[in-house]
Coordinates of C-alpha atoms in Angstrom, one line a residue:
M1 CA -31.6 -25.2 17.6
L2 CA -30.3 -25.3 14.2
G3 CA -31.2 -23.1 11.2
T4 CA -29.8 -23.0 7.7
F5 CA -30.6 -20.2 5.3
A6 CA -29.1 -18.6 2.2
L7 CA -27.8 -15.0 2.3
A8 CA -29.6 -14.1 -0.8
T9 CA -32.7 -15.4 -2.6
P10 CA -31.7 -18.7 -4.3
A11 CA -32.1 -19.2 -8.0
V12 CA -34.7 -21.6 -9.3
F13 CA -31.9 -23.9 -10.4
A14 CA -28.9 -24.6 -8.1
A15 CA -26.0 -22.4 -9.1
A16 CA -22.8 -24.1 -10.2
A17 CA -19.6 -23.1 -8.5
P18 CA -17.9 -20.4 -10.5
I19 CA -15.1 -21.6 -12.7
I20 CA -11.8 -20.0 -11.7
P21 CA -8.8 -20.6 -14.0
P22 CA -5.4 -21.3 -12.6
P23 CA -3.5 -18.2 -11.6
P24 CA -1.2 -16.6 -14.1
E25 CA 2.4 -17.7 -14.4
V26 CA 4.6 -14.9 -12.9
A27 CA 8.2 -14.4 -14.0
A28 CA 9.6 -13.5 -10.6
S29 CA 11.6 -15.2 -7.9
S30 CA 8.7 -14.7 -5.5
H31 CA 5.2 -13.3 -5.7
L32 CA 2.1 -12.9 -3.7
L33 CA -1.4 -11.5 -4.2
I34 CA -3.7 -10.8 -1.2
D35 CA -7.0 -9.2 -0.5
F36 CA -6.4 -6.1 1.7
A37 CA -9.6 -6.4 3.8
T38 CA -9.4 -10.1 4.6
N39 CA -5.7 -10.9 4.1
R40 CA -6.8 -13.9 2.0
T41 CA -4.1 -15.1 -0.3
L42 CA -5.3 -15.4 -3.8
T43 CA -2.1 -16.7 -5.4
E44 CA 1.5 -17.1 -4.3
N45 CA 4.8 -18.6 -5.2
N46 CA 7.9 -18.7 -2.9
A47 CA 6.1 -16.1 -0.7
D48 CA 8.0 -17.1 2.4
Q49 CA 11.5 -17.2 0.8
P50 CA 13.8 -14.5 2.3
L51 CA 15.1 -12.3 -0.4
P52 CA 16.9 -9.0 -0.7
P53 CA 14.2 -6.3 -0.9
A54 CA 16.2 -3.3 -2.3
S55 CA 14.1 -0.1 -1.9
L56 CA 11.1 -2.0 -0.8
T57 CA 12.9 -1.6 2.5
K58 CA 11.7 2.0 2.5
I59 CA 8.1 0.9 3.2
M60 CA 9.3 0.0 6.6
T61 CA 11.4 3.2 6.8
V62 CA 8.2 5.2 6.2
Y63 CA 6.2 3.0 8.6
V64 CA 8.7 3.6 11.5
V65 CA 8.6 7.4 10.9
A66 CA 4.8 7.3 10.7
T67 CA 4.7 5.4 14.0
E68 CA 6.9 8.0 15.7
V69 CA 4.6 10.8 14.4
A70 CA 1.5 9.0 15.6
A71 CA 3.1 8.5 19.0
G72 CA 3.8 12.2 19.3
R73 CA 7.6 11.8 19.4
L74 CA 8.0 13.4 16.0
S75 CA 6.2 16.1 14.1
L76 CA 5.7 16.3 10.3
D77 CA 6.8 20.0 10.5
E78 CA 9.9 19.2 12.4
I79 CA 13.1 20.2 10.7
V80 CA 15.8 17.7 9.7
T81 CA 19.3 18.9 9.3
V82 CA 21.0 16.9 6.5
S83 CA 24.4 15.4 7.5
T84 CA 27.3 14.8 5.3
N85 CA 26.8 11.1 5.6
A86 CA 23.2 11.4 4.4
W87 CA 24.1 13.7 1.6
R88 CA 26.8 11.3 0.3
T89 CA 24.5 8.2 0.3
P90 CA 24.8 6.6 -3.1
G91 CA 21.9 5.4 -5.4
S92 CA 18.6 7.1 -6.0
R93 CA 18.4 10.5 -4.5
M94 CA 16.1 13.3 -3.4
F95 CA 19.0 15.7 -4.0
I96 CA 19.0 17.2 -0.5
E97 CA 21.9 19.5 0.1
E98 CA 24.5 19.0 2.8
R99 CA 23.6 21.0 6.0
S100 CA 20.2 22.0 4.5
Q101 CA 17.2 21.9 6.7
V102 CA 14.1 20.1 5.4
P103 CA 10.8 19.3 7.1
V104 CA 10.0 15.7 8.0
V105 CA 7.0 15.7 5.6
E106 CA 9.2 16.8 2.7
M107 CA 11.7 14.1 3.5
L108 CA 8.9 11.5 3.5
K109 CA 7.8 12.6 0.1
G110 CA 11.4 12.2 -1.1
V111 CA 11.5 8.7 0.3
I112 CA 8.1 7.7 -1.0
I113 CA 8.0 9.4 -4.4
Q114 CA 11.6 9.7 -5.4
S115 CA 13.0 6.7 -3.5
G116 CA 15.6 8.9 -2.0
N117 CA 18.4 7.0 -0.3
D118 CA 19.7 10.3 1.0
A119 CA 16.4 11.2 2.5
S120 CA 16.0 7.8 4.1
V121 CA 19.4 8.1 5.9
A122 CA 18.6 11.7 6.9
L123 CA 15.3 10.6 8.5
A124 CA 17.0 7.6 10.2
E125 CA 19.6 9.8 11.7
H126 CA 17.1 12.4 12.9
V127 CA 14.8 9.8 14.4
A128 CA 17.3 7.4 16.0
G129 CA 20.6 9.2 16.0
G130 CA 22.1 6.9 13.5
E131 CA 21.1 4.4 10.8
S132 CA 22.1 1.3 12.8
A133 CA 19.9 2.4 15.7
F134 CA 17.1 3.1 13.2
A135 CA 17.5 -0.4 11.8
D136 CA 16.9 -1.7 15.3
M137 CA 13.6 0.2 15.4
M138 CA 12.7 -1.3 12.0
N139 CA 13.3 -4.8 13.3
Q140 CA 11.3 -4.1 16.4
Q141 CA 8.4 -2.9 14.3
A142 CA 8.7 -6.0 12.1
Q143 CA 8.5 -8.2 15.1
A144 CA 5.4 -6.3 16.4
L145 CA 3.7 -6.7 13.1
G146 CA 4.4 -10.4 12.9
M147 CA 6.9 -10.2 10.1
V148 CA 8.6 -13.4 11.0
S149 CA 11.0 -13.7 8.1
S150 CA 12.5 -10.2 7.9
Q151 CA 15.7 -8.6 9.1
F152 CA 16.8 -5.0 8.3
Q153 CA 20.3 -3.6 8.4
N154 CA 19.7 -0.2 6.9
A155 CA 16.9 2.3 6.0
T156 CA 17.6 2.3 2.2
G157 CA 17.7 -1.3 1.0
L158 CA 21.2 -0.9 -0.3
P159 CA 22.9 -4.3 -0.3
A160 CA 24.0 -5.5 3.1
A161 CA 24.6 -8.9 4.7
D162 CA 21.6 -10.4 6.5
H163 CA 19.2 -7.7 5.1
Y164 CA 16.2 -9.6 3.8
T165 CA 12.4 -10.0 3.9
T166 CA 9.7 -12.0 2.1
A167 CA 6.8 -11.3 -0.1
R168 CA 4.4 -12.3 2.6
D169 CA 6.0 -10.0 5.2
L170 CA 6.0 -7.1 2.7
A171 CA 2.3 -7.6 2.1
L172 CA 1.7 -7.6 5.9
L173 CA 3.6 -4.4 6.3
T174 CA 1.8 -2.7 3.4
R175 CA -1.6 -3.6 4.8
A176 CA -0.5 -2.0 8.1
M177 CA 0.7 1.1 6.3
I178 CA -2.5 1.6 4.4
R179 CA -4.8 0.8 7.3
E180 CA -3.0 2.8 10.0
Y181 CA -1.6 5.8 8.2
P182 CA -3.9 6.6 5.2
E183 CA -2.9 10.3 5.2
L184 CA 0.8 9.4 4.6
Y185 CA -0.1 6.5 2.3
A186 CA -1.8 9.0 0.0
F187 CA 1.8 10.3 -0.9
Y188 CA 2.4 6.9 -2.7
A189 CA -0.1 7.9 -5.4
E190 CA 1.6 11.2 -6.2
R191 CA 3.2 11.0 -9.6
K192 CA 6.0 13.6 -9.2
F193 CA 7.8 15.6 -6.6
T194 CA 10.1 18.6 -6.8
H195 CA 12.9 19.4 -4.3
N196 CA 15.8 21.7 -4.8
D197 CA 14.3 22.8 -8.2
I198 CA 14.7 19.2 -9.4
E199 CA 11.5 17.5 -10.5
Q200 CA 11.4 13.7 -10.5
P201 CA 8.6 11.3 -11.4
N202 CA 7.4 8.5 -9.1
R203 CA 9.3 5.4 -9.9
N204 CA 6.1 3.3 -9.8
R205 CA 5.0 3.6 -13.5
L206 CA 1.9 1.5 -12.8
L207 CA 0.4 4.8 -11.6
W208 CA 0.3 5.9 -15.2
R209 CA -0.9 2.6 -16.6
D210 CA -3.8 1.8 -14.2
R211 CA -5.8 4.6 -12.6
T212 CA -6.9 2.3 -9.8
V213 CA -3.3 1.8 -8.7
D214 CA -2.4 4.1 -5.8
G215 CA 0.9 2.7 -4.6
V216 CA 3.2 1.3 -3.4
K217 CA 7.0 1.0 -4.0
T218 CA 9.6 -0.1 -6.5
G219 CA 13.0 -1.5 -5.7
H220 CA 16.1 -2.5 -7.7
T221 CA 19.6 -3.7 -7.0
E222 CA 21.7 -6.2 -9.0
E223 CA 21.2 -8.6 -6.1
A224 CA 17.5 -8.2 -5.7
G225 CA 16.5 -7.7 -9.3
F226 CA 13.5 -5.5 -10.1
C227 CA 10.8 -5.6 -7.4
L228 CA 7.4 -3.9 -6.9
V229 CA 4.8 -3.8 -4.2
A230 CA 1.5 -2.6 -5.8
S231 CA -1.9 -1.8 -4.5
A232 CA -5.1 -1.0 -6.3
E233 CA -8.7 -0.4 -5.4
R234 CA -11.7 -1.2 -7.6
E235 CA -15.4 -1.1 -6.5
D236 CA -14.5 -1.1 -2.8
M237 CA -12.1 -4.1 -3.2
R238 CA -8.4 -3.5 -2.6
L239 CA -5.7 -5.9 -3.5
V240 CA -2.0 -5.9 -2.7
S241 CA 0.5 -7.6 -4.9
V242 CA 4.2 -8.3 -4.4
V243 CA 6.7 -9.3 -7.1
M244 CA 10.4 -9.8 -6.2
G245 CA 13.3 -10.7 -8.5
T246 CA 12.0 -9.8 -12.0
N247 CA 14.5 -9.0 -14.8
S248 CA 13.4 -5.5 -15.7
D249 CA 11.3 -2.5 -14.9
E250 CA 8.9 -3.5 -17.6
A251 CA 8.7 -7.0 -16.2
R252 CA 7.8 -6.0 -12.7
M253 CA 5.0 -3.8 -14.0
R254 CA 3.7 -6.5 -16.3
E255 CA 3.8 -9.3 -13.7
S256 CA 2.1 -7.0 -11.1
Q257 CA -0.6 -6.2 -13.6
K258 CA -1.2 -9.9 -14.2
L259 CA -1.7 -10.5 -10.5
L260 CA -4.0 -7.6 -10.0
S261 CA -6.1 -8.3 -13.1
Y262 CA -6.5 -12.0 -12.0
G263 CA -7.6 -11.0 -8.5
F264 CA -10.2 -8.4 -9.6
R265 CA -11.6 -10.5 -12.4
Y266 CA -12.2 -13.7 -10.5
F267 CA -12.8 -12.6 -6.8
E268 CA -14.8 -10.2 -4.8
T269 CA -14.9 -8.9 -1.3
R270 CA -18.3 -8.8 0.4
S271 CA -19.4 -7.7 3.8
I272 CA -21.5 -10.5 5.2
Y273 CA -22.5 -9.3 8.6
A274 CA -22.0 -6.1 10.6
A275 CA -20.7 -6.3 14.2
E276 CA -23.5 -6.8 16.6
E277 CA -26.1 -7.3 13.9
V278 CA -29.0 -9.3 15.2
L279 CA -28.9 -12.7 13.6
K280 CA -31.4 -14.4 15.9
T281 CA -33.7 -13.7 18.8
A282 CA -33.8 -16.7 21.1
R283 CA -36.1 -17.8 24.0
L284 CA -34.6 -16.9 27.4
W285 CA -35.6 -18.7 30.6
Y286 CA -35.5 -17.4 34.2
G287 CA -34.8 -13.9 33.0
E288 CA -36.4 -10.4 33.4
Q289 CA -37.1 -10.7 29.6
D290 CA -38.4 -13.5 27.6
N291 CA -36.0 -13.3 24.6
I292 CA -32.4 -12.4 24.0
E293 CA -30.7 -11.1 20.8
L294 CA -27.8 -13.0 19.4
G295 CA -25.1 -12.0 16.8
L296 CA -21.4 -11.7 16.2
A297 CA -18.9 -9.6 18.1
E298 CA -16.9 -8.6 15.0
P299 CA -17.9 -7.8 11.4
V300 CA -17.6 -10.6 8.8
V301 CA -15.9 -9.7 5.5
L302 CA -15.0 -12.5 3.1
T303 CA -13.2 -12.8 -0.2
I304 CA -15.1 -15.2 -2.4
P305 CA -15.2 -16.2 -6.0
R306 CA -16.9 -13.5 -8.0
G307 CA -20.6 -14.1 -8.5
S308 CA -21.0 -16.7 -5.7
Y309 CA -22.3 -14.4 -2.9
G310 CA -25.9 -15.7 -3.4
D311 CA -24.7 -19.3 -2.9
I312 CA -23.5 -18.7 0.6
E313 CA -25.5 -20.5 3.3
A314 CA -25.4 -19.7 7.0
E315 CA -26.0 -22.3 9.7
L316 CA -26.8 -21.0 13.2
E317 CA -26.4 -23.4 16.1
V318 CA -27.8 -22.1 19.4
R319 CA -27.5 -23.8 22.8
K320 CA -30.7 -25.6 23.4
T321 CA -31.7 -23.9 26.6
L322 CA -30.6 -20.3 27.4
E323 CA -30.9 -19.4 31.1
A324 CA -30.4 -16.1 32.8
P325 CA -28.2 -14.5 34.0
I326 CA -26.3 -13.9 30.8
A327 CA -23.6 -11.3 30.2
A328 CA -23.2 -9.4 26.9
G329 CA -20.6 -11.2 24.8
D330 CA -21.3 -14.7 26.3
K331 CA -20.9 -17.4 23.7
L332 CA -24.3 -19.1 23.2
G333 CA -23.8 -20.9 19.9
E334 CA -21.9 -20.8 16.6
V335 CA -22.3 -19.4 13.1
A336 CA -20.9 -21.4 10.1
L337 CA -20.9 -20.1 6.5
E338 CA -20.8 -22.6 3.7
L339 CA -20.1 -22.1 0.0
H340 CA -20.5 -25.0 -2.4
D341 CA -20.5 -27.6 0.5
E342 CA -17.3 -26.1 2.0
V343 CA -17.2 -24.3 5.4
I344 CA -15.5 -21.0 4.7
F345 CA -16.1 -19.2 8.0
T346 CA -17.0 -20.0 11.6
A347 CA -17.4 -17.7 14.7
P348 CA -19.1 -17.8 18.1
L349 CA -22.7 -16.6 18.3
V350 CA -22.8 -14.3 21.3
A351 CA -25.3 -12.4 23.4
L352 CA -25.7 -8.9 22.2
E353 CA -27.1 -7.7 25.5
A354 CA -27.0 -8.6 29.2
A355 CA -30.0 -10.5 30.7
E356 CA -30.6 -10.4 34.4
T357 CA -32.4 -13.0 36.5
G358 CA -36.1 -12.4 36.8
G359 CA -38.2 -12.3 40.0
L360 CA -39.2 -15.4 41.9
V361 CA -42.6 -15.6 40.4
D362 CA -41.2 -15.4 36.8
Q363 CA -38.6 -18.0 37.7
A364 CA -41.3 -20.3 39.1
L365 CA -43.4 -20.0 36.0
D366 CA -40.4 -20.6 33.7
F367 CA -39.5 -23.6 35.8
V368 CA -42.9 -25.2 35.4
T369 CA -43.1 -24.4 31.7
L370 CA -39.6 -25.6 31.0
F371 CA -40.2 -28.8 33.0
F372 CA -43.2 -29.8 30.9
T373 CA -41.5 -28.7 27.7
R374 CA -38.7 -31.1 28.4
L375 CA -41.1 -33.8 29.5
F376 CA -43.1 -33.7 26.2
E377 CA -39.9 -33.4 24.1
G378 CA -38.6 -36.6 25.8
S379 CA -41.8 -38.5 25.3

């Protein structure tokens, strides 16, 4: 059985496909823009090129610590004693004092808001006993997340041989951070943090320029250039942008704004179907019941050109004869979504309930009915 229907009431005249201009030119060594919910790439250039990430490294540093907290191996209230090695770490600083004792949560704020290299090393030593061992944990997490083109040598992003990642891997990591640890991700939106009576602003100045931006992290070394991973949410749509290798702080903000503006202006994220939403009720043979409900095991969320939701058409193909017994989740057909004559999504159509075999009398009646149905259909 085959059925085709639009997701919304069609217009009197066929709607033309929305016109989407070419993506903006981005003055960066590498860039990427994705939709957070669907992971759809909206524009990219050199997104798989391994590059030095500078302090973008600290997104992974925070992710590893967050994972340890979630696993119960570390507490946010746990006290970190600052080593001489951590205190002496060069570059951007939280200004923690040697031998001072600071809670993990305060250290995380120092890493996230102030980009503290000293705090990053202190956390690495506290969690793993040393920065080298912590880097091993970072690489293990990268592998688990599917970051196939990344290798970390330290917790700070200070220049080191064979310390690299890609725009795509950073977007993947950022999605995991936002999705899995929203309470800690909220720190990325804080505009300032004070420690040791020293107040420092968040280095991500996009927080002041665009109220919809709530993260994520800046980075800069001479080798890496000026880098920025940014995320913003507007009208229930979240985007993540990555720019690496720009020539100034102003440039990394400007190029990130270009990407975010392009994505929000020309695309939208729509929920199409909920998980286990009934899409069709089909005839069932030889069962205790006469019908069975069909739908999708997982929700369907798509990123589409803005204004094209009403043009999506769904095609449901169901196995011609459904016979009991059927288990919940059995594949009984397929759903295909088309937009402007292009298939944009397919998924199995599954049974949303179990169906047991009926009694002998019911089976006999269904056998006769089905026999004559097939006979007439073949005539």
